[in-house]
CSV table of C-alpha atoms and ligand atoms in Angstrom, one decimal:
chain,number,residue,atom,x,y,z
A,1004,MET,CA,-153.7,-7.2,170.2
A,1005,CYS,CA,-154.5,-4.3,168.0
A,1006,GLY,CA,-156.0,-0.3,168.9
A,1007,VAL,CA,-159.6,0.8,168.2
A,1008,LEU,CA,-161.4,3.7,167.9
A,1009,GLY,CA,-164.3,5.1,167.1
A,1010,ILE,CA,-165.7,8.7,167.3
A,1011,VAL,CA,-169.4,11.1,166.8
A,1012,GLY,CA,-168.2,14.7,166.5
A,1013,ASN,CA,-169.3,17.8,165.7
A,1014,ALA,CA,-166.8,18.3,162.5
A,1015,ASP,CA,-164.5,15.7,160.2
A,1016,VAL,CA,-163.1,13.8,162.2
A,1017,PHE,CA,-160.2,12.3,160.3
A,1018,ARG,CA,-157.9,14.4,161.6
A,1019,ASP,CA,-158.5,12.9,165.1
A,1020,LEU,CA,-159.0,9.1,163.9
A,1021,TYR,CA,-156.0,10.2,162.7
A,1022,GLN,CA,-154.3,11.2,165.6
A,1023,GLY,CA,-155.6,8.7,168.3
A,1024,LEU,CA,-154.6,5.7,166.2
A,1025,LEU,CA,-150.9,7.0,166.1
A,1026,ALA,CA,-151.0,7.3,170.3
A,1027,ILE,CA,-152.3,3.7,169.7
A,1028,GLN,CA,-149.9,2.3,167.5
A,1029,HIS,CA,-148.1,0.7,169.9
A,1030,ARG,CA,-151.2,-1.7,169.9
A,1031,GLY,CA,-149.9,-2.9,166.2
A,1032,GLN,CA,-147.8,-2.1,163.0
A,1033,ASP,CA,-149.4,-4.6,160.7
A,1034,SER,CA,-151.7,-2.8,159.4
A,1035,ALA,CA,-154.7,0.4,159.9
A,1036,GLY,CA,-157.9,1.4,158.7
A,1037,ILE,CA,-160.0,4.3,159.4
A,1038,ILE,CA,-163.7,4.5,157.4
A,1039,THR,CA,-165.4,7.9,158.2
A,1040,TYR,CA,-169.3,8.2,157.2
A,1041,ASP,CA,-171.0,11.4,155.5
A,1042,GLY,CA,-174.4,9.5,154.2
A,1043,ARG,CA,-172.2,6.9,153.0
A,1044,PHE,CA,-169.0,5.3,154.5
A,1045,HIS,CA,-165.6,6.3,152.9
A,1046,THR,CA,-162.6,4.0,153.6
A,1047,LYS,CA,-159.1,3.5,153.4
A,1048,LYS,CA,-156.9,0.5,155.1
A,1049,GLY,CA,-154.2,-1.1,154.3
A,1050,ASN,CA,-150.7,-2.8,155.4
A,1051,GLY,CA,-147.7,-0.5,157.2
A,1052,LEU,CA,-147.8,2.4,160.4
A,1053,VAL,CA,-150.8,4.8,160.4
A,1054,GLN,CA,-148.4,7.4,158.8
A,1055,ASP,CA,-147.7,5.6,155.7
A,1056,ILE,CA,-151.1,5.1,154.7
A,1057,PHE,CA,-152.9,8.0,155.2
A,1058,THR,CA,-151.8,10.7,152.9
A,1059,VAL,CA,-153.4,14.2,152.7
A,1060,GLU,CA,-155.5,12.6,149.5
A,1061,ASN,CA,-157.2,10.9,152.5
A,1062,VAL,CA,-158.2,14.2,154.6
A,1063,GLN,CA,-159.9,15.6,151.6
A,1064,ARG,CA,-162.1,12.4,150.9
A,1065,LEU,CA,-162.5,10.5,154.1
A,1066,THR,CA,-165.3,13.1,155.0
A,1067,GLY,CA,-168.0,12.9,157.9
A,1068,ASN,CA,-168.7,13.6,161.6
A,1069,ILE,CA,-168.9,10.0,162.5
A,1070,GLY,CA,-165.7,7.3,162.0
A,1071,ILE,CA,-164.1,4.3,163.6
A,1072,GLY,CA,-160.2,3.7,163.0
A,1073,HIS,CA,-158.3,0.1,164.0
A,1074,THR,CA,-154.5,-0.5,163.8
A,1075,ARG,CA,-153.9,-4.5,164.0
A,1076,TYR,CA,-151.8,-7.2,164.9
A,1077,PRO,CA,-152.8,-10.1,163.1
A,1078,THR,CA,-153.4,-13.0,165.1
A,1079,ILE,CA,-156.2,-15.0,163.5
A,1080,GLY,CA,-155.6,-14.1,159.6
A,1081,GLY,CA,-152.0,-13.6,157.9
A,1082,GLY,CA,-151.0,-9.8,157.6
A,1083,ARG,CA,-152.8,-9.0,154.2
A,1084,GLY,CA,-154.4,-6.0,152.9
A,1085,GLU,CA,-157.8,-7.0,152.9
A,1086,ASP,CA,-157.5,-8.3,156.5
A,1087,ALA,CA,-157.4,-5.2,157.4
A,1088,GLN,CA,-160.0,-3.3,160.1
A,1089,PRO,CA,-162.7,-2.4,160.1
A,1090,PHE,CA,-165.0,-4.5,158.7
A,1091,GLN,CA,-168.4,-2.9,157.0
A,1092,VAL,CA,-171.5,-5.2,155.7
A,1093,ASN,CA,-174.3,-3.3,153.6
A,1094,SER,CA,-177.5,-5.3,155.5
A,1095,PRO,CA,-178.8,-3.7,157.9
A,1096,PHE,CA,-179.1,-0.6,157.4
A,1097,GLY,CA,-174.9,-1.0,156.5
A,1098,ILE,CA,-172.7,-1.5,159.8
A,1099,ILE,CA,-169.2,-1.0,160.3
A,1100,MET,CA,-166.7,-2.9,162.9
A,1101,ALA,CA,-163.4,-3.0,164.3
A,1102,HIS,CA,-162.8,-5.0,167.5
A,1103,ASN,CA,-159.4,-6.1,169.3
A,1104,GLY,CA,-159.1,-9.6,170.5
A,1105,ASN,CA,-159.3,-12.9,169.3
A,1106,VAL,CA,-162.4,-15.4,168.8
A,1107,VAL,CA,-161.6,-18.4,169.7
A,1108,ASN,CA,-164.9,-20.5,167.7
A,1109,TYR,CA,-164.1,-18.4,164.5
A,1110,LYS,CA,-163.9,-21.2,161.8
A,1111,GLU,CA,-167.0,-22.7,163.2
A,1112,LEU,CA,-168.7,-19.4,163.0
A,1113,LYS,CA,-167.3,-18.8,159.5
A,1114,LYS,CA,-168.9,-22.2,158.5
A,1115,GLU,CA,-172.1,-21.5,160.1
A,1116,LEU,CA,-172.7,-18.1,158.9
A,1117,PHE,CA,-172.3,-19.3,155.6
A,1118,GLU,CA,-174.1,-22.5,155.7
A,1119,LYS,CA,-177.5,-21.2,158.0
A,1120,TYR,CA,-177.7,-17.4,156.5
A,1121,HIS,CA,-175.9,-17.4,153.1
A,1122,ARG,CA,-173.2,-15.1,154.6
A,1123,LEU,CA,-170.1,-15.5,152.5
A,1124,LEU,CA,-166.5,-14.2,154.7
A,1125,ASN,CA,-164.1,-12.5,152.7
A,1126,SER,CA,-161.5,-12.6,154.5
A,1127,GLU,CA,-159.4,-13.7,157.3
A,1128,ASN,CA,-159.9,-11.7,160.3
A,1129,ASP,CA,-161.5,-12.7,162.8
A,1130,VAL,CA,-164.1,-9.3,163.2
A,1131,GLU,CA,-166.0,-10.0,159.6
A,1132,VAL,CA,-167.5,-13.3,162.0
A,1133,ILE,CA,-168.4,-10.5,165.1
A,1134,LEU,CA,-169.8,-8.3,162.3
A,1135,ASN,CA,-171.6,-10.9,160.9
A,1136,VAL,CA,-173.3,-12.5,163.9
A,1137,PHE,CA,-174.3,-8.8,165.0
A,1138,ALA,CA,-175.8,-7.8,161.8
A,1139,GLN,CA,-177.6,-11.1,161.5
A,1140,GLU,CA,-179.2,-10.7,165.6
A,1141,LEU,CA,-180.0,-7.2,164.4
A,1142,ALA,CA,-181.8,-8.3,161.1
A,1143,ALA,CA,-183.6,-11.2,163.0
A,1144,GLN,CA,-185.6,-8.2,164.4
A,1145,ARG,CA,-187.0,-6.6,161.6
A,1146,ILE,CA,-186.8,-3.2,162.5
A,1147,LYS,CA,-187.1,-0.2,160.7
A,1148,ALA,CA,-185.0,1.9,163.0
A,1149,VAL,CA,-183.1,0.8,165.9
A,1150,GLN,CA,-183.4,1.5,169.3
A,1151,PRO,CA,-181.5,0.9,172.0
A,1152,HIS,CA,-183.0,-2.6,173.7
A,1153,HIS,CA,-182.2,-3.7,169.3
A,1154,VAL,CA,-178.4,-3.2,170.2
A,1155,PHE,CA,-179.0,-5.0,173.5
A,1156,LYS,CA,-180.6,-7.9,171.9
A,1157,ALA,CA,-178.3,-8.1,169.3
A,1158,VAL,CA,-175.4,-8.3,171.7
A,1159,GLU,CA,-176.1,-10.5,173.4
A,1160,GLY,CA,-176.6,-12.4,170.7
A,1161,VAL,CA,-173.1,-12.5,169.8
A,1162,TYR,CA,-172.0,-13.4,173.8
A,1163,LYS,CA,-174.0,-16.5,172.8
A,1164,LYS,CA,-172.1,-17.3,170.3
A,1165,VAL,CA,-168.7,-15.8,170.1
A,1166,LYS,CA,-165.8,-17.2,172.2
A,1167,GLY,CA,-163.0,-15.8,173.5
A,1168,SER,CA,-162.0,-11.8,174.0
A,1169,TYR,CA,-163.3,-8.6,172.2
A,1170,SER,CA,-163.6,-5.3,172.8
A,1171,VAL,CA,-165.8,-3.5,169.7
A,1172,VAL,CA,-166.7,-0.5,168.4
A,1173,ALA,CA,-169.2,-0.5,165.7
A,1174,TYR,CA,-171.2,2.0,164.0
A,1175,ILE,CA,-175.2,1.5,162.4
A,1176,ALA,CA,-175.6,4.4,159.8
A,1177,GLU,CA,-178.3,6.4,160.6
A,1178,GLN,CA,-178.7,5.3,164.2
A,1179,GLY,CA,-175.7,5.0,166.0
A,1180,ILE,CA,-172.2,4.0,167.6
A,1181,VAL,CA,-172.2,1.0,170.0
A,1182,ALA,CA,-169.3,0.0,172.0
A,1183,PHE,CA,-168.8,-3.1,173.8
A,1184,ARG,CA,-166.2,-5.6,175.9
A,1185,ASP,CA,-166.5,-9.5,175.7
A,1186,PRO,CA,-168.6,-10.9,178.7
A,1187,TYR,CA,-164.9,-11.2,180.4
A,1188,GLY,CA,-163.7,-7.9,179.8
A,1189,ILE,CA,-160.0,-9.4,178.6
A,1190,LYS,CA,-159.2,-6.3,176.6
A,1191,PRO,CA,-159.5,-2.5,177.4
A,1192,LEU,CA,-162.0,-0.3,176.0
A,1193,THR,CA,-162.8,2.7,177.7
A,1194,TYR,CA,-164.6,6.6,176.4
A,1195,GLY,CA,-164.7,10.0,177.1
A,1196,THR,CA,-166.4,13.0,175.7
A,1197,ARG,CA,-165.5,16.3,174.8
A,1198,ASN,CA,-166.9,19.6,174.5
A,1199,ASP,CA,-166.8,21.1,170.8
A,1200,GLY,CA,-170.2,22.3,169.8
A,1201,LEU,CA,-173.3,22.3,170.6
A,1202,GLN,CA,-173.8,18.4,171.9
A,1203,PRO,CA,-170.2,16.6,172.8
A,1204,SER,CA,-168.1,14.7,170.9
A,1205,TYR,CA,-167.5,10.8,171.9
A,1206,ALA,CA,-165.0,9.1,171.5
A,1207,PHE,CA,-164.7,5.3,172.4
A,1208,ALA,CA,-160.9,3.7,172.6
A,1209,SER,CA,-158.4,0.8,173.7
A,1210,GLU,CA,-156.2,3.2,176.1
A,1211,SER,CA,-157.5,6.4,177.7
A,1212,VAL,CA,-153.6,8.1,175.9
A,1213,SER,CA,-155.8,8.6,172.8
A,1214,LEU,CA,-158.7,10.1,174.1
A,1215,ASN,CA,-156.0,12.6,176.1
A,1216,ILE,CA,-153.9,13.3,172.6
A,1217,MET,CA,-157.8,14.2,170.8
A,1218,GLY,CA,-158.6,16.3,173.8
A,1219,PHE,CA,-160.9,14.2,175.5
A,1220,THR,CA,-161.9,13.8,178.7
A,1221,GLN,CA,-162.8,9.8,179.8
A,1222,ILE,CA,-165.6,8.9,181.6
A,1223,ARG,CA,-164.8,5.3,182.4
A,1224,ASN,CA,-164.1,2.0,181.0
A,1225,VAL,CA,-166.3,-0.2,179.5
A,1226,GLU,CA,-167.2,-2.6,182.2
A,1227,ALA,CA,-166.8,-6.4,181.6
A,1228,GLY,CA,-170.5,-7.6,179.3
A,1229,GLU,CA,-171.3,-4.5,179.1
A,1230,ALA,CA,-172.6,-3.1,176.0
A,1231,LEU,CA,-172.7,1.1,174.8
A,1232,TYR,CA,-175.4,3.0,172.3
A,1233,LEU,CA,-174.5,6.4,171.0
A,1234,ASP,CA,-178.0,7.2,169.4
A,1235,HIS,CA,-177.9,9.9,166.6
A,1236,LYS,CA,-179.6,12.3,168.7
A,1237,ARG,CA,-176.4,11.6,171.1
A,1238,HIS,CA,-177.6,9.7,173.9
A,1239,LEU,CA,-175.6,7.6,175.8
A,1240,HIS,CA,-177.9,3.9,176.6
A,1241,SER,CA,-175.8,1.4,178.3
A,1242,LYS,CA,-176.2,-2.2,179.7
A,1243,LYS,CA,-175.0,-5.0,181.3
A,1244,ILE,CA,-176.0,-8.0,179.5
A,1245,ALA,CA,-173.3,-10.6,180.8
A,1246,ASP,CA,-172.2,-11.3,184.3
A,1247,CYS,CA,-169.1,-12.8,184.2
A,1248,PRO,CA,-166.0,-12.1,185.8
A,1249,HIS,CA,-164.4,-9.6,185.0
A,1250,THR,CA,-160.9,-10.9,184.2
A,1251,PRO,CA,-158.6,-8.8,182.7
A,1252,CYS,CA,-155.6,-9.4,180.5
A,1253,LEU,CA,-152.5,-8.8,183.1
A,1254,PHE,CA,-150.4,-8.5,179.8
A,1255,GLU,CA,-151.5,-5.1,179.0
A,1256,TRP,CA,-149.7,-3.9,181.8
A,1257,VAL,CA,-146.5,-5.7,181.4
A,1258,TYR,CA,-146.2,-4.9,177.9
A,1259,PHE,CA,-148.5,-3.7,175.7
A,1260,ALA,CA,-150.0,-0.7,176.9
A,1261,ARG,CA,-148.7,2.9,176.8
A,1262,PRO,CA,-147.2,3.9,180.2
A,1263,ASP,CA,-149.6,6.9,180.2
A,1264,SER,CA,-152.6,4.7,179.8
A,1265,PHE,CA,-154.8,4.3,182.6
A,1266,ILE,CA,-155.9,0.5,181.8
A,1267,ASP,CA,-159.1,-0.6,184.0
A,1268,ASP,CA,-158.1,2.8,185.9
A,1269,VAL,CA,-154.8,1.4,186.7
A,1270,ASN,CA,-151.7,3.7,185.7
A,1271,VAL,CA,-149.4,1.1,183.5
A,1272,TYR,CA,-146.5,3.7,184.2
A,1273,LEU,CA,-147.0,3.5,188.4
A,1274,CYS,CA,-147.9,-0.1,187.6
A,1275,ARG,CA,-144.2,-1.0,186.1
A,1276,VAL,CA,-142.7,0.9,189.0
A,1277,ASN,CA,-144.5,-0.8,191.5
A,1278,LEU,CA,-143.4,-4.1,189.5
A,1279,GLY,CA,-140.2,-2.9,189.8
A,1280,ARG,CA,-139.9,-2.3,193.3
A,1281,PHE,CA,-141.4,-6.0,194.1
A,1282,LEU,CA,-138.7,-7.4,191.8
A,1283,ALA,CA,-135.5,-5.4,193.1
A,1284,GLU,CA,-136.9,-7.7,196.1
A,1285,GLU,CA,-136.8,-10.6,194.8
A,1286,ILE,CA,-133.1,-9.8,193.5
A,1287,LYS,CA,-132.0,-9.2,196.8
A,1288,ARG,CA,-133.1,-12.5,197.4
A,1289,HIS,CA,-130.0,-13.6,195.3
A,1290,LYS,CA,-127.1,-12.3,196.9
A,1291,LEU,CA,-125.9,-10.8,193.2
A,1292,LYS,CA,-122.7,-8.7,192.8
A,1293,ILE,CA,-124.0,-6.6,190.2
A,1294,ASP,CA,-122.2,-3.3,189.3
A,1295,VAL,CA,-125.0,-1.9,187.0
A,1296,VAL,CA,-128.5,-2.0,186.0
A,1297,VAL,CA,-129.3,-2.0,182.4
A,1298,PRO,CA,-133.1,-1.7,180.7
A,1299,VAL,CA,-134.1,-3.6,177.8
A,1300,PRO,CA,-135.8,-0.3,176.4
A,1301,ASP,CA,-138.3,1.2,176.0
A,1302,SER,CA,-140.9,-0.8,178.5
A,1303,ALA,CA,-138.7,-2.1,180.9
A,1304,ARG,CA,-137.0,1.5,181.9
A,1305,ASP,CA,-139.8,2.2,184.6
A,1306,ALA,CA,-139.1,-1.0,186.6
A,1307,ALA,CA,-135.6,-1.1,185.9
A,1308,ILE,CA,-134.9,2.3,187.4
A,1309,GLU,CA,-137.0,1.6,191.1
A,1310,ILE,CA,-134.7,-2.1,190.7
A,1311,ALA,CA,-131.8,-0.3,191.2
A,1312,ARG,CA,-133.3,2.9,192.9
A,1313,ILE,CA,-134.0,-0.1,195.6
A,1314,LEU,CA,-130.8,-2.0,195.2
A,1315,ASN,CA,-128.9,1.3,195.5
A,1316,LEU,CA,-127.0,0.2,192.4
A,1317,LYS,CA,-125.8,2.5,189.5
A,1318,TYR,CA,-128.8,3.2,186.5
A,1319,ARG,CA,-127.1,3.3,183.1
A,1320,GLU,CA,-129.5,2.9,179.7
A,1321,ALA,CA,-126.2,1.3,177.6
A,1322,LEU,CA,-129.0,-0.8,175.0
A,1323,VAL,CA,-129.4,1.8,172.5
A,1324,LYS,CA,-132.5,1.7,170.4
A,1325,ASN,CA,-133.3,2.7,167.2
A,1326,ARG,CA,-136.7,4.0,166.9
A,1327,TYR,CA,-137.5,3.0,163.7
A,1328,ILE,CA,-137.6,-0.1,163.7
A,1329,GLY,CA,-140.3,-1.7,165.1
A,1330,ARG,CA,-140.7,-3.8,168.1
A,1331,THR,CA,-139.5,-7.3,167.4
A,1332,PHE,CA,-142.3,-9.5,169.3
A,1333,ILE,CA,-144.9,-7.7,167.6
A,1334,MET,CA,-143.2,-8.4,164.5
A,1335,PRO,CA,-145.5,-11.9,162.6
A,1336,ALA,CA,-142.3,-14.0,161.6
A,1337,ASP,CA,-139.9,-15.6,163.8
A,1338,LYS,CA,-136.9,-15.4,161.7
A,1339,LYS,CA,-138.1,-11.5,161.2
A,1340,ARG,CA,-137.8,-10.8,164.7
A,1341,LYS,CA,-134.4,-12.7,165.4
A,1342,SER,CA,-132.6,-10.5,162.6
A,1343,LEU,CA,-134.2,-7.5,164.2
A,1344,VAL,CA,-132.7,-7.2,167.3
A,1345,ARG,CA,-129.5,-7.0,166.4
A,1346,GLN,CA,-130.2,-4.0,163.9
A,1347,LYS,CA,-132.5,-2.9,166.9
A,1348,LEU,CA,-130.6,-2.4,169.7
A,1349,ASN,CA,-126.9,-1.3,170.0
A,1350,PRO,CA,-124.3,-1.8,173.1
A,1351,ILE,CA,-122.5,1.0,174.8
A,1352,ALA,CA,-119.9,-0.8,174.8
A,1353,SER,CA,-117.6,0.8,178.1
A,1354,GLU,CA,-121.2,0.4,180.2
A,1355,PHE,CA,-120.7,-3.1,180.0
A,1356,LYS,CA,-117.1,-4.0,180.0
A,1357,GLY,CA,-115.6,-5.8,182.7
A,1358,LYS,CA,-118.7,-5.6,185.1
A,1359,ASN,CA,-122.0,-7.6,186.4
A,1360,VAL,CA,-124.8,-6.7,184.5
A,1361,LEU,CA,-128.0,-7.1,185.5
A,1362,LEU,CA,-130.3,-6.6,182.4
A,1363,VAL,CA,-134.1,-6.0,183.1
A,1364,ASP,CA,-136.9,-6.5,180.4
A,1365,ASP,CA,-140.6,-7.1,180.7
A,1366,SER,CA,-141.4,-10.3,179.7
A,1367,ILE,CA,-139.5,-13.6,178.1
A,1368,VAL,CA,-141.1,-14.7,175.6
A,1369,ARG,CA,-139.4,-17.1,172.6
A,1370,GLY,CA,-135.9,-16.5,174.2
A,1371,ASN,CA,-134.5,-15.3,170.7
A,1372,THR,CA,-134.3,-12.0,171.6
A,1373,SER,CA,-133.2,-12.2,175.0
A,1374,ARG,CA,-130.0,-14.6,174.2
A,1375,ALA,CA,-129.3,-12.0,171.2
A,1376,ILE,CA,-129.0,-8.9,173.2
A,1377,VAL,CA,-127.4,-11.5,176.1
A,1378,GLU,CA,-125.1,-12.4,173.9
A,1379,LEU,CA,-124.5,-8.7,172.6
A,1380,VAL,CA,-124.2,-7.8,176.0
A,1381,ARG,CA,-121.2,-10.8,176.4
A,1382,GLU,CA,-118.8,-9.6,173.4
A,1383,CYS,CA,-118.8,-5.9,175.2
A,1384,GLY,CA,-116.9,-7.8,177.4
A,1385,ALA,CA,-119.3,-8.1,180.5
A,1386,GLU,CA,-117.8,-10.7,183.7
A,1387,LYS,CA,-120.9,-11.8,184.4
A,1388,VAL,CA,-125.2,-11.2,182.8
A,1389,TYR,CA,-127.9,-12.0,185.0
A,1390,PHE,CA,-131.7,-11.3,183.5
A,1391,ALA,CA,-134.3,-9.9,185.0
A,1392,SER,CA,-138.4,-10.0,183.5
A,1393,TYR,CA,-140.5,-8.2,185.4
A,1394,SER,CA,-143.0,-10.9,184.0
A,1395,PRO,CA,-143.1,-13.9,185.4
A,1396,ALA,CA,-142.0,-16.9,183.3
A,1397,LEU,CA,-145.1,-17.5,180.6
A,1398,ARG,CA,-145.6,-21.3,179.4
A,1399,PHE,CA,-149.2,-21.1,177.6
A,1400,PRO,CA,-150.5,-19.9,174.3
A,1401,CYS,CA,-152.6,-17.5,174.2
A,1402,VAL,CA,-156.1,-17.4,172.8
A,1403,TYR,CA,-157.1,-14.4,172.9
A,1404,GLY,CA,-155.2,-12.3,170.6
A,1405,ILE,CA,-151.3,-11.7,171.8
A,1406,ASP,CA,-149.1,-13.5,169.4
A,1407,MET,CA,-147.7,-16.0,171.2
A,1408,GLN,CA,-149.9,-18.5,170.7
A,1409,THR,CA,-147.5,-21.8,169.8
A,1410,LYS,CA,-147.0,-23.5,172.8
A,1411,THR,CA,-143.9,-24.8,171.9
A,1412,GLU,CA,-142.4,-21.6,171.1
A,1413,PHE,CA,-142.0,-20.5,175.1
A,1414,VAL,CA,-138.2,-20.8,176.5
A,1415,ALA,CA,-140.0,-21.3,179.7
A,1416,ARG,CA,-142.4,-24.5,178.7
A,1417,ASP,CA,-141.0,-27.6,180.6
A,1418,ALA,CA,-138.0,-25.2,181.9
A,1419,ASP,CA,-136.8,-24.2,185.2
A,1420,ASP,CA,-135.1,-20.9,185.9
A,1421,ASP,CA,-131.8,-22.3,185.7
A,1422,GLN,CA,-132.3,-24.5,182.5
A,1423,ILE,CA,-133.7,-20.8,180.5
A,1424,ALA,CA,-130.8,-19.2,181.9
A,1425,LYS,CA,-128.6,-21.7,179.7
A,1426,LYS,CA,-130.8,-21.2,176.9
A,1427,ILE,CA,-130.7,-17.6,176.5
A,1428,GLY,CA,-126.6,-17.8,177.8
A,1429,ALA,CA,-127.3,-15.9,181.0
A,1430,ASP,CA,-125.7,-16.8,184.6
A,1431,LYS,CA,-128.5,-16.7,186.5
A,1432,VAL,CA,-132.6,-15.4,185.3
A,1433,ILE,CA,-134.7,-13.8,187.9
A,1434,TYR,CA,-138.9,-13.5,187.5
A,1435,GLN,CA,-141.3,-11.8,189.5
A,1436,THR,CA,-143.8,-14.2,190.8
A,1437,LEU,CA,-147.4,-14.1,189.5
A,1438,ASP,CA,-148.9,-13.1,193.1
A,1439,ASN,CA,-146.6,-10.1,192.7
A,1440,LEU,CA,-147.7,-8.6,189.7
A,1441,LYS,CA,-151.4,-9.1,190.4
A,1442,ALA,CA,-150.7,-7.4,193.8
A,1443,ALA,CA,-149.1,-4.4,191.5
A,1444,VAL,CA,-151.9,-4.7,189.8
A,1445,ARG,CA,-154.4,-4.3,191.9
A,1446,LEU,CA,-152.3,-1.2,194.1
A,1447,GLY,CA,-153.9,1.1,191.4
A,1448,ASN,CA,-157.6,-1.1,191.4
A,1449,PRO,CA,-158.7,-3.0,194.6
A,1450,LYS,CA,-161.4,-3.4,192.9
A,1451,ILE,CA,-160.1,-5.6,190.3
A,1452,THR,CA,-160.2,-9.4,192.0
A,1453,ASN,CA,-160.2,-11.7,188.8
A,1454,PHE,CA,-157.4,-11.5,186.0
A,1455,CYS,CA,-156.5,-13.6,182.9
A,1456,ALA,CA,-153.5,-15.0,183.7
A,1457,ALA,CA,-153.7,-17.8,180.9
A,1458,CYS,CA,-150.2,-17.5,180.0
A,1459,PHE,CA,-149.1,-18.2,183.5
A,1460,ASP,CA,-150.4,-20.2,184.4
A,1461,GLY,CA,-152.7,-22.1,182.0
A,1462,THR,CA,-156.2,-21.3,183.6
A,1463,TYR,CA,-158.3,-20.1,180.6
A,1464,PRO,CA,-161.0,-17.6,182.2
A,1465,THR,CA,-164.1,-18.0,179.4
A,1466,GLY,CA,-163.9,-21.5,180.4
A,1467,ASP,CA,-164.3,-22.6,176.8
A,1468,VAL,CA,-160.7,-23.4,175.7
A,1469,THR,CA,-160.6,-27.0,175.2
A,1470,PRO,CA,-157.3,-28.8,174.0
A,1471,ASP,CA,-158.5,-29.5,170.8
A,1472,ILE,CA,-159.3,-25.7,170.5
A,1473,LEU,CA,-155.6,-24.8,171.2
A,1474,LYS,CA,-154.8,-27.8,168.6
A,1475,GLU,CA,-156.3,-25.9,166.1
A,1476,ILE,CA,-155.1,-22.4,167.1
A,1477,GLU,CA,-151.1,-23.7,167.3
A,1478,LYS,CA,-152.1,-25.0,163.5
A,1479,GLU,CA,-153.9,-21.8,162.4
A,1480,ARG,CA,-151.2,-19.9,164.3
A,1481,GLN,CA,-147.9,-22.1,162.1
A,1482,ASP,CA,-150.1,-21.8,158.6
A,1483,ALA,CA,-149.8,-17.8,158.8
A,1484,GLN,CA,-146.8,-17.5,160.1
A,1485,GLY,CA,-145.8,-19.8,157.3
A,1486,LYS,CA,-147.9,-17.4,154.9
A,1487,GLN,CA,-146.3,-14.3,156.7
A,1488,LEU,CA,-142.9,-15.5,155.5
A,1489,GLU,CA,-143.9,-16.6,152.1
A,1490,LEU,CA,-144.8,-13.3,151.8
A,1491,ASN,CA,-141.9,-11.6,153.3
A,1492,ILE,CA,-139.1,-12.9,151.1
B,2271,LIG,S1,-153.3,-15.6,178.4
B,2271,LIG,FE1,-152.0,-13.8,178.5
B,2271,LIG,S2,-151.6,-12.0,176.7
B,2271,LIG,FE2,-153.3,-13.7,176.9
B,2271,LIG,S3,-155.1,-12.4,177.0
B,2271,LIG,FE3,-154.9,-13.8,178.8
B,2271,LIG,S4,-152.9,-12.3,180.2
B,2271,LIG,FE4,-153.5,-11.3,178.4
């Protein structure tokens, strides 16, 4: 999962890109990059947080009123600096591109691009595959200037070849900016405008919060299977190219997106409050004696407040988070994750001592974080520790871009709720139901009828995820984690 941003403005866009990327930093903390254009491309990218990568010198060097930015969370490929996005090809025209998602048939396409078109891909980043397929599709049309139908034909070619999830922003030098979502619209992509010159500026972003922070007004979401092309005269063209059912990723509302964002018109904050409301009803059924509700900060706070309100219980923010340590789930290597939990969360012991505690978290993935938190709470003298997850149990690998691609990593794999409670050391585990998760999202946008819920129910919406592909992705993930550990030593 990553954050993408593309801007066409009336003045240098570097500062806007910087601000916009800070607003979607939570989508990837591994690396970031910006490429601007003013007749030539200016690039800066590397490993680390946005605020660490870009310097005052970059403000002077990355000039141009057009640019693309990216925050990266590695899925395919390790965490090496050269794999940071955006990527660039010099022909045809010169194209830069960034994406959010995961290409399932990355290896096969990389091989095909080399053998058939003599295109050498120099990184392990799957956007390089999308970029080269798009460039090849455009080159095959042998054109001197790009018209909207050329772009739409090239995107159609991408849809035919590239399997998986991808929300893409690209710029074709001196021609225009392109934004498209994969045929199923698994990853979010939205756009907006700002009136700050003779013509409006346009921005395309993963989350609406980026638009808000930069002073843009959201126009609408890019639809599943739709491509937009903003030409150099700022005329916006759009075409629905694929007609597959829209199946957005449920995990965006659970964990990934910021609460102040709207994902496919559903406010993430309100969705989490509703998830808390539904989970409270589930907790009631267990007739537990609970003294205090404590959220695992930060994402669980909105749901936990609602649970405490409905159950008429005391709510305490008794786990204090060190804000200067990254999200443990997003950290690439498992060992790194484990050691970080204790540095990241410090308990206020008096709020736990002698009490029956209900901990609320957004999810339980591998169980390491949950186990470490339960241990912390017990060390503070809690009598009972109940653990509520406002998402359903995660049991299947995500092949679409979230770092949980190895099925053996799931604590809930082949385990019932009592076994999971035992594994994480809790007295009871209570999960949200999948129906309630879908219902909470639909309360915000009843038009969403389908979802990607593959990590919960094992049904992959793109229909092309075979056991062999799962096995291969799992192996790649393990290799990448190994490489990451080597780099971290
Ligand atoms: S498998 Fe899960 S995390 Fe991955 S895209 Fe689907 S819902 Fe999102």
